[in-house]
Short mmCIF file of C-alpha atoms in Angstrom, two decimals:
data_model
loop_
_atom_site.label_atom_id
_atom_site.label_comp_id
_atom_site.label_asym_id
_atom_site.label_seq_id
_atom_site.Cartn_x
_atom_site.Cartn_y
_atom_site.Cartn_z
CA MET R 1 -0.18 0.24 -0.11
CA THR R 2 1.25 3.24 -1.12
CA GLY R 3 0.21 7.04 0.06
CA LYS R 4 0.44 9.90 -2.57
CA ALA R 5 2.89 9.95 -5.25
CA GLY R 6 3.37 6.15 -4.76
CA LYS R 7 5.54 6.72 -1.69
CA SER R 8 5.07 4.30 0.98
CA PRO R 9 3.93 5.18 4.21
CA SER R 10 7.70 5.10 5.78
CA GLU R 11 8.81 7.05 2.82
CA SER R 12 6.22 9.99 2.90
CA GLY R 13 7.08 9.83 7.26
CA LEU R 14 10.49 11.09 6.26
CA ALA R 15 9.14 13.68 3.52
CA GLY R 16 7.21 15.71 6.46
CA ALA R 17 8.08 15.96 10.26
CA THR R 18 4.62 14.70 12.17
CA ALA R 19 3.20 17.89 14.03
CA LEU R 20 4.09 18.53 17.65
CA ARG R 21 0.93 19.60 18.67
CA THR R 22 -0.63 15.79 17.54
CA ILE R 23 1.86 14.46 20.36
CA PRO R 24 -0.22 13.46 23.31
CA LEU R 25 0.12 15.39 26.81
CA GLY R 26 1.41 12.12 28.44
CA ALA R 27 4.55 11.61 26.31
CA TRP R 28 5.64 15.66 27.75
CA TRP R 29 5.20 14.46 31.35
CA VAL R 30 7.51 11.26 30.23
CA LEU R 31 9.61 13.34 28.15
CA ALA R 32 9.86 15.70 31.50
CA LEU R 33 10.56 12.99 33.82
CA MET R 34 13.19 11.65 31.39
CA THR R 35 15.66 14.72 31.70
CA VAL R 36 15.09 14.53 35.33
CA ASP R 37 16.14 11.27 35.74
CA TYR R 38 19.11 12.58 33.62
CA ALA R 39 20.17 15.22 35.18
CA LEU R 40 19.95 13.19 38.44
CA GLY R 41 22.31 10.08 37.35
CA MET R 42 24.70 13.08 36.29
CA ILE R 43 24.70 14.65 39.50
CA ASP R 44 25.36 11.16 41.37
CA ARG R 45 28.09 10.36 38.69
CA ASN R 46 30.06 13.96 38.61
CA ALA R 47 30.21 14.10 42.30
CA VAL R 48 33.49 12.32 42.69
CA SER R 49 34.27 14.63 39.54
CA VAL R 50 33.77 17.93 41.55
CA LEU R 51 35.14 16.56 44.75
CA LYS R 52 38.09 15.16 43.21
CA THR R 53 40.72 16.84 44.89
CA THR R 54 39.06 16.89 48.25
CA LEU R 55 38.47 13.09 47.94
CA LYS R 56 42.23 13.05 47.46
CA GLY R 57 43.29 14.87 50.46
CA GLU R 58 40.34 12.99 52.43
CA PHE R 59 41.22 9.52 51.49
CA GLY R 60 45.14 10.31 51.32
CA VAL R 61 45.51 8.93 47.82
CA GLY R 62 46.80 10.35 44.57
CA ASP R 63 46.05 10.80 40.79
CA ALA R 64 46.50 6.60 40.10
CA GLU R 65 44.09 6.19 42.81
CA TYR R 66 41.78 8.45 41.25
CA SER R 67 41.84 6.87 38.11
CA LEU R 68 41.13 3.26 39.88
CA LEU R 69 37.97 4.97 41.15
CA VAL R 70 37.06 6.62 37.90
CA THR R 71 37.47 2.85 36.48
CA ALA R 72 35.45 1.15 38.93
CA PHE R 73 32.14 2.91 37.76
CA MET R 74 32.87 2.55 34.00
CA VAL R 75 34.06 -1.02 33.80
CA PRO R 76 30.46 -2.20 35.36
CA TYR R 77 28.81 0.76 33.31
CA ALA R 78 30.47 -0.63 30.17
CA ILE R 79 29.43 -4.15 31.11
CA PHE R 80 26.05 -3.59 32.18
CA TYR R 81 25.09 -1.61 28.98
CA ILE R 82 24.64 -5.17 27.09
CA ILE R 83 22.66 -6.84 30.19
CA CYS R 84 20.63 -3.70 30.69
CA GLY R 85 19.87 -2.94 26.97
CA ARG R 86 18.43 -6.76 26.72
CA ILE R 87 16.29 -6.21 30.04
CA VAL R 88 15.20 -3.16 28.26
CA ASP R 89 13.72 -4.39 24.88
CA ARG R 90 12.37 -7.51 26.81
CA TRP R 91 10.37 -5.58 29.60
CA GLY R 92 10.61 -1.80 28.49
CA SER R 93 11.27 1.10 30.06
CA ARG R 94 8.68 1.78 32.75
CA GLY R 95 9.74 -1.36 35.19
CA PRO R 96 13.07 -1.87 34.69
CA LEU R 97 14.12 2.27 34.97
CA THR R 98 12.32 2.22 38.40
CA VAL R 99 14.59 -0.39 39.66
CA PHE R 100 18.17 1.17 38.02
CA VAL R 101 17.09 4.26 39.64
CA VAL R 102 16.34 2.78 42.83
CA ILE R 103 19.81 0.61 42.91
CA TRP R 104 22.14 3.55 41.85
CA SER R 105 20.48 6.40 44.51
CA LEU R 106 21.27 3.59 47.22
CA ALA R 107 24.49 2.80 45.57
CA THR R 108 25.11 6.92 45.88
CA LEU R 109 23.43 7.09 49.62
CA GLY R 110 26.21 4.00 50.65
CA ALA R 111 29.32 6.51 49.26
CA GLY R 112 28.23 9.29 51.11
CA LEU R 113 28.38 7.13 54.12
CA SER R 114 32.18 5.38 52.58
CA ARG R 115 34.80 5.20 55.55
CA SER R 116 37.47 3.98 53.58
CA PHE R 117 38.59 4.61 49.69
CA TYR R 118 37.88 1.26 48.83
CA GLU R 119 34.28 1.45 50.21
CA LEU R 120 33.75 4.48 47.95
CA VAL R 121 35.60 2.27 45.37
CA ALA R 122 32.62 -0.29 45.56
CA TRP R 123 29.50 1.76 45.74
CA ARG R 124 31.23 3.59 42.46
CA ALA R 125 31.13 0.56 41.12
CA VAL R 126 27.10 -0.50 41.93
CA LEU R 127 26.38 2.82 40.88
CA GLY R 128 28.16 2.47 37.18
CA ALA R 129 26.45 -1.16 37.01
CA ALA R 130 22.63 0.58 37.60
CA GLU R 131 22.84 3.62 36.07
CA ALA R 132 24.03 1.65 32.45
CA GLY R 133 20.31 1.14 32.11
CA LEU R 134 19.38 5.06 32.05
CA LEU R 135 20.37 5.35 28.41
CA PRO R 136 18.63 2.34 26.86
CA ALA R 137 15.47 2.87 28.60
CA THR R 138 15.82 6.33 27.77
CA ILE R 139 16.29 5.71 24.01
CA PHE R 140 13.56 2.95 24.16
CA ALA R 141 11.37 5.60 25.79
CA LEU R 142 11.72 8.12 23.51
CA VAL R 143 11.30 5.73 20.33
CA ASN R 144 8.33 4.73 22.15
CA TRP R 145 6.26 7.80 22.84
CA PHE R 146 7.41 10.49 20.15
CA PRO R 147 7.40 9.68 16.28
CA ARG R 148 10.75 8.78 14.23
CA ASP R 149 11.02 12.06 12.39
CA ARG R 150 10.90 14.08 15.21
CA LEU R 151 13.01 11.99 17.72
CA ALA R 152 16.20 14.86 16.73
CA THR R 153 14.28 17.88 18.13
CA VAL R 154 12.40 15.97 21.16
CA TYR R 155 16.27 14.63 21.98
CA ALA R 156 17.20 18.30 21.54
CA ILE R 157 14.10 19.66 24.03
CA LYS R 158 15.21 16.75 26.41
CA ASN R 159 18.49 17.91 26.29
CA PRO R 160 18.62 21.21 28.29
CA LEU R 161 16.59 19.90 31.08
CA GLN R 162 18.79 16.75 30.78
CA THR R 163 22.17 18.61 31.11
CA MET R 164 20.38 20.41 34.26
CA GLY R 165 22.74 17.74 35.72
CA ALA R 166 25.92 18.84 34.43
CA ILE R 167 25.48 22.47 34.72
CA ILE R 168 24.15 22.48 38.30
CA SER R 169 26.33 19.56 39.46
CA PRO R 170 29.38 21.97 40.24
CA PRO R 171 27.60 24.60 42.15
CA LEU R 172 25.45 21.91 44.31
CA ILE R 173 28.23 19.74 44.87
CA ALA R 174 30.69 22.14 45.75
CA GLY R 175 27.79 24.25 47.91
CA LEU R 176 26.72 21.00 49.47
CA ALA R 177 30.28 20.15 50.45
CA ILE R 178 31.11 23.49 51.77
CA ALA R 179 28.16 24.19 54.00
CA TYR R 180 27.61 20.49 55.22
CA GLY R 181 30.44 18.23 54.64
CA TRP R 182 31.53 16.65 51.45
CA ARG R 183 29.20 13.42 52.11
CA ALA R 184 26.22 15.57 51.85
CA SER R 185 27.37 16.13 48.26
CA PHE R 186 25.98 12.17 47.68
CA VAL R 187 23.26 12.11 50.32
CA VAL R 188 21.09 14.64 49.15
CA PRO R 189 21.01 13.63 45.26
CA GLY R 190 20.45 9.97 46.61
CA VAL R 191 17.42 10.93 48.11
CA ALA R 192 16.42 12.78 45.49
CA GLY R 193 16.86 9.81 43.26
CA LEU R 194 14.18 7.59 45.39
CA LEU R 195 11.99 9.64 45.24
CA PHE R 196 12.26 10.38 41.27
CA ALA R 197 11.72 6.20 40.90
CA ILE R 198 7.63 6.65 42.29
CA LEU R 199 7.29 9.37 39.92
CA TRP R 200 8.12 7.37 36.68
CA TRP R 201 6.78 3.95 37.81
CA PHE R 202 3.50 5.63 37.49
CA ALA R 203 3.91 8.13 34.26
CA ASP R 204 5.30 5.58 31.86
CA ARG R 205 2.19 3.82 31.15
CA ASN R 206 -0.24 3.42 27.93
CA PRO R 207 2.33 5.07 24.76
CA PRO R 208 1.03 6.08 21.55
CA GLN R 209 1.04 3.63 18.78
CA TYR R 210 3.04 5.82 16.04
CA ARG R 211 4.14 2.42 14.13
CA SER R 212 0.97 0.50 14.01
CA SER R 213 0.13 1.74 10.05
CA GLY R 214 3.21 0.44 8.87
CA ALA R 215 6.16 3.08 9.33
CA GLU R 216 8.50 0.82 11.40
CA PRO R 217 10.41 -2.03 9.67
CA ALA R 218 8.59 -5.02 8.33
CA ASN R 219 11.17 -6.90 10.56
CA THR R 220 10.39 -5.13 14.24
CA GLN R 221 8.92 -8.10 15.92
CA ARG R 222 11.48 -10.63 14.74
CA LYS R 223 13.75 -11.10 18.04
CA VAL R 224 17.28 -10.45 17.08
CA GLY R 225 19.96 -11.78 19.56
CA PHE R 226 23.46 -10.11 20.69
CA VAL R 227 25.53 -12.27 18.21
CA ALA R 228 23.49 -10.98 15.46
CA LEU R 229 23.43 -7.20 16.06
CA LEU R 230 27.11 -7.67 16.25
CA LYS R 231 27.08 -9.15 12.84
CA ASN R 232 25.18 -6.51 11.37
CA PRO R 233 27.33 -4.07 9.28
CA MET R 234 24.91 -1.02 10.36
CA LEU R 235 26.17 -1.43 13.64
CA TRP R 236 30.48 -1.59 13.21
CA GLY R 237 30.94 2.01 12.32
CA VAL R 238 29.38 3.62 15.24
CA LEU R 239 30.82 1.25 17.21
CA LEU R 240 34.49 1.65 16.85
CA ALA R 241 34.29 5.18 16.02
CA ARG R 242 32.49 5.05 19.83
CA VAL R 243 35.22 3.00 21.10
CA ILE R 244 38.10 6.08 19.40
CA SER R 245 35.76 9.04 20.64
CA ASP R 246 34.03 8.06 23.76
CA PRO R 247 37.60 8.79 26.12
CA VAL R 248 36.98 12.36 25.39
CA TRP R 249 33.75 12.57 26.88
CA PHE R 250 34.94 10.82 29.67
CA PHE R 251 37.92 11.80 30.54
CA PHE R 252 36.50 15.74 30.47
CA GLN R 253 33.98 14.88 32.65
CA TYR R 254 36.29 13.33 35.50
CA TRP R 255 39.54 15.43 35.03
CA GLN R 256 38.18 19.17 34.22
CA ALA R 257 37.59 20.04 37.82
CA GLY R 258 40.91 18.58 38.88
CA TYR R 259 42.54 20.11 36.30
CA LEU R 260 41.43 23.53 37.52
CA GLN R 261 41.95 23.13 41.07
CA GLU R 262 45.20 21.84 40.65
CA ARG R 263 46.71 23.13 37.95
CA MET R 264 45.07 26.44 37.59
CA ASN R 265 44.98 26.97 41.60
CA LEU R 266 41.07 27.57 41.73
CA SER R 267 39.29 26.52 44.84
CA LEU R 268 36.46 24.49 45.07
CA ALA R 269 33.93 27.31 45.43
CA ASP R 270 35.72 28.82 42.06
CA VAL R 271 34.83 25.47 40.43
CA GLY R 272 31.02 25.40 41.40
CA LYS R 273 30.96 29.02 40.26
CA LEU R 274 32.91 28.26 36.63
CA LEU R 275 31.95 24.79 35.67
CA TRP R 276 28.61 24.77 34.81
CA ILE R 277 29.19 27.15 32.13
CA PRO R 278 30.50 24.77 29.38
CA PRO R 279 27.56 22.23 29.57
CA LEU R 280 25.11 25.31 29.68
CA LEU R 281 26.89 26.56 26.35
CA SER R 282 27.32 23.18 24.95
CA VAL R 283 23.05 22.11 25.47
CA MET R 284 22.64 25.47 23.66
CA LEU R 285 24.29 24.49 20.93
CA THR R 286 23.58 20.97 20.33
CA PHE R 287 20.04 22.19 20.27
CA VAL R 288 20.71 24.10 17.58
CA VAL R 289 22.27 21.15 15.59
CA ALA R 290 19.57 19.15 16.31
CA ALA R 291 17.21 21.44 15.30
CA ILE R 292 19.13 21.44 11.70
CA SER R 293 19.43 17.65 11.37
CA ASP R 294 15.63 17.56 11.41
CA ARG R 295 14.99 20.28 9.39
CA LEU R 296 17.56 18.42 7.07
CA ILE R 297 15.15 15.53 7.10
CA ALA R 298 12.17 17.54 6.34
CA ARG R 299 13.79 18.70 3.12
CA GLY R 300 14.39 14.98 1.76
CA TRP R 301 17.48 14.06 3.64
CA THR R 302 17.51 10.72 5.23
CA PRO R 303 17.47 10.48 9.07
CA ALA R 304 20.88 8.63 9.21
CA ARG R 305 22.20 10.89 6.52
CA SER R 306 21.66 13.83 8.39
CA ARG R 307 22.85 12.75 11.69
CA ILE R 308 26.26 11.55 10.70
CA ARG R 309 26.81 14.93 8.43
CA ILE R 310 26.14 16.79 11.83
CA MET R 311 28.70 14.43 13.36
CA GLN R 312 31.25 15.44 11.06
CA ALA R 313 30.37 18.94 10.99
CA THR R 314 31.18 19.21 14.68
CA THR R 315 34.61 17.47 14.42
CA ILE R 316 36.29 20.66 13.10
CA LEU R 317 36.18 21.59 16.78
CA ALA R 318 38.93 18.77 17.98
CA PRO R 319 42.30 20.54 17.39
CA LEU R 320 40.86 23.35 20.18
CA ILE R 321 41.55 20.57 22.76
CA PHE R 322 45.56 20.76 22.14
CA VAL R 323 45.22 24.20 23.33
CA ILE R 324 44.26 23.68 26.67
CA PRO R 325 47.62 22.92 28.78
CA PHE R 326 49.20 26.17 27.38
CA VAL R 327 46.35 28.43 28.09
CA ASN R 328 46.62 29.98 31.80
CA ASN R 329 43.47 32.49 31.47
CA VAL R 330 40.53 30.66 33.11
CA TRP R 331 37.74 32.35 30.80
CA ILE R 332 39.58 30.71 27.67
CA VAL R 333 40.33 27.58 29.15
CA ILE R 334 36.43 27.18 30.23
CA GLY R 335 35.80 28.21 26.56
CA LEU R 336 37.64 25.61 25.46
CA PHE R 337 36.01 23.21 27.71
CA ALA R 338 32.72 23.98 26.38
CA THR R 339 33.69 23.72 22.99
CA THR R 340 34.76 20.35 23.47
CA TYR R 341 31.54 19.31 25.68
CA PHE R 342 29.68 20.44 22.44
CA MET R 343 31.42 18.32 19.97
CA ALA R 344 31.95 15.08 22.01
CA PHE R 345 27.89 15.51 23.22
CA THR R 346 26.79 15.48 19.73
CA TRP R 347 28.60 12.92 19.01
CA LEU R 348 26.81 11.05 21.87
CA ALA R 349 23.26 12.48 20.97
CA MET R 350 23.96 11.46 17.13
CA SER R 351 24.99 8.16 17.30
CA ASN R 352 22.33 7.25 19.96
CA ILE R 353 19.81 8.53 17.56
CA LEU R 354 21.35 6.81 14.63
CA MET R 355 20.36 3.64 16.41
CA ALA R 356 16.68 4.60 16.02
CA ASP R 357 16.99 5.37 12.65
CA LEU R 358 18.66 2.07 11.87
CA PHE R 359 17.06 -0.55 13.91
CA PRO R 360 13.43 -1.51 14.94
CA LYS R 361 12.32 -0.63 17.83
CA ASN R 362 12.60 -4.00 19.95
CA GLN R 363 16.44 -3.89 18.92
CA VAL R 364 17.46 -0.48 19.71
CA GLY R 365 17.92 -1.12 23.83
CA SER R 366 19.97 -3.52 22.39
CA ALA R 367 21.96 -1.72 19.96
CA VAL R 368 22.33 1.68 22.02
CA GLY R 369 23.66 -0.69 24.65
CA ILE R 370 26.39 -2.65 22.41
CA ILE R 371 28.05 0.87 21.23
CA SER R 372 27.34 2.32 24.41
CA PHE R 373 29.67 -0.54 25.97
CA PHE R 374 32.29 -0.89 23.87
CA GLY R 375 32.71 2.64 23.70
CA THR R 376 32.91 3.05 27.40
CA ILE R 377 35.29 0.08 27.53
CA GLY R 378 37.67 2.25 25.40
CA ALA R 379 36.85 5.19 27.95
CA ALA R 380 37.98 2.98 30.83
CA ALA R 381 41.07 1.69 29.07
CA PHE R 382 41.97 5.22 28.40
CA ASN R 383 41.21 6.61 31.72
CA ALA R 384 42.54 3.39 33.77
CA GLY R 385 46.25 4.58 32.65
CA VAL R 386 45.95 7.98 32.16
CA GLY R 387 46.45 9.26 35.98
CA ALA R 388 49.61 7.76 36.67
CA PHE R 389 50.72 9.11 32.91
CA ILE R 390 49.85 12.29 34.24
CA GLU R 391 51.54 12.00 37.41
CA ALA R 392 54.87 11.17 35.51
CA PHE R 393 54.35 13.14 32.07
CA GLY R 394 51.85 16.15 32.75
CA TYR R 395 48.80 17.06 31.01
CA VAL R 396 50.25 18.18 27.30
CA PRO R 397 50.92 14.57 25.60
CA VAL R 398 46.95 13.39 27.13
CA PHE R 399 45.46 16.54 25.31
CA ALA R 400 47.79 16.29 22.54
CA THR R 401 46.43 12.48 22.36
CA LEU R 402 42.44 13.36 22.98
CA ALA R 403 42.69 16.00 19.94
CA LEU R 404 43.28 13.29 17.27
CA LEU R 405 40.67 10.96 18.86
CA HIS R 406 37.77 12.31 17.03
CA PRO R 407 38.88 13.18 13.70
CA THR R 408 40.31 9.68 13.80
CA ALA R 409 36.73 8.11 14.66
CA LEU R 410 35.10 10.69 11.99
CA VAL R 411 37.75 8.53 9.34
CA ILE R 412 36.13 5.41 10.46
CA MET R 413 32.96 6.51 10.11
CA GLN R 414 33.63 7.91 6.50
CA HIS R 415 34.84 4.28 5.57
CA PHE R 416 31.91 2.59 7.06
CA TYR R 417 29.05 4.97 5.72
CA GLY R 418 30.15 7.12 2.77
CA LYS R 419 28.89 5.38 0.12
CA ARG R 420 25.49 4.14 2.01
CA LEU R 421 23.99 6.01 4.34
CA LEU R 422 25.37 9.52 3.44
CA ALA R 423 23.70 8.70 -0.23
CA SER R 424 20.96 11.36 -1.15
CA ASN R 425 19.04 8.42 -2.88
CA PRO R 426 16.72 6.51 -0.18
CA SER R 427 16.73 3.22 -1.93
CA GLN R 428 20.43 3.06 -1.56
CA LEU R 429 19.95 2.75 1.81
CA PRO R 430 20.50 -0.75 4.11
CA ASN R 431 17.30 -2.87 4.45
CA GLN R 432 16.35 -1.44 8.01
CA TYR R 433 15.00 1.79 6.27
#
């Protein structure tokens, strides 16, 4: 069955975006809760970043041990991406995300009550395992509650509030630590997360059925195993690119506060006053490029082509990372942090949305879980040795390496998708379309 001009429903859906006003109110309520949930997760994971210098002093450890603390979060985070992705594909986003939030909130409370460094390490490992379910569940909920041709715009609407976690983390965590001690910076967000889990359970019910008319690929209901997904060539370009590029995102999340305090001699209060600026500027720019992505689709581009072109365009900012250790002006450094945040976050956002473009709904959670698993493993491997490396050689070679990662990932994307997903003609696209 075809629509006007002989187009199939799926092709017609790519030509004209669904009106936002036709999306039910319940979808917007779920979207609002998703942004709050992601913000809480960011606050929980960023606590050790903002308090890096404080925790090193509290437990008498150095950068090498701090690398262990970060790696303790990242390795379970990577491993459980796969597990949580399969759980989400099997049971959806409602129950699983509720359980994930409860577990990671209890882990955050435990971290705040830790009496030794290795107890803190153990709780951060639990946090990483539970937070791995956030991204697959969020992508699943977005695909479940919103039409595909509005995903980038909806993702961009979500980003400002979602990124509120990164924006408010520095002043909130620093303020709680200064006023009530560092433990409060873990306890308060942990309690907030437990309250949130109750709201999510009652909100994520009875989503609309946008894809029942045939817009979803024909193989939507076909169950695909982990090995079969790994054999899909559409997965491998993003997977390898994320292995190379993800270390940039994770490094800046966990090392920028310590860099400002230990290399630029700022106080914890100064960090709280300044580190909200990079994520704020980043999310404003990401909103713009996401809107451009959907606009390109409305003009006839395929979703995959528009997502990848945006990723390619932002890579021009990567060489600026190399400049950071040679700059002594704090405001210029904050600006360089912001451009790096924008580039890295755009890559993460567009690659995740690309999975929703390339795979049927019941495979999206697993696909996102797989690419996030390998990306985080790459970042964990980088982070595991970077602390000792910084102690021995300083920051210059580290930033020089980081500046090369996204351009390298771009070459990989071009190799895998240059002749397929970047085609102007939808007939040249793979069967998933």
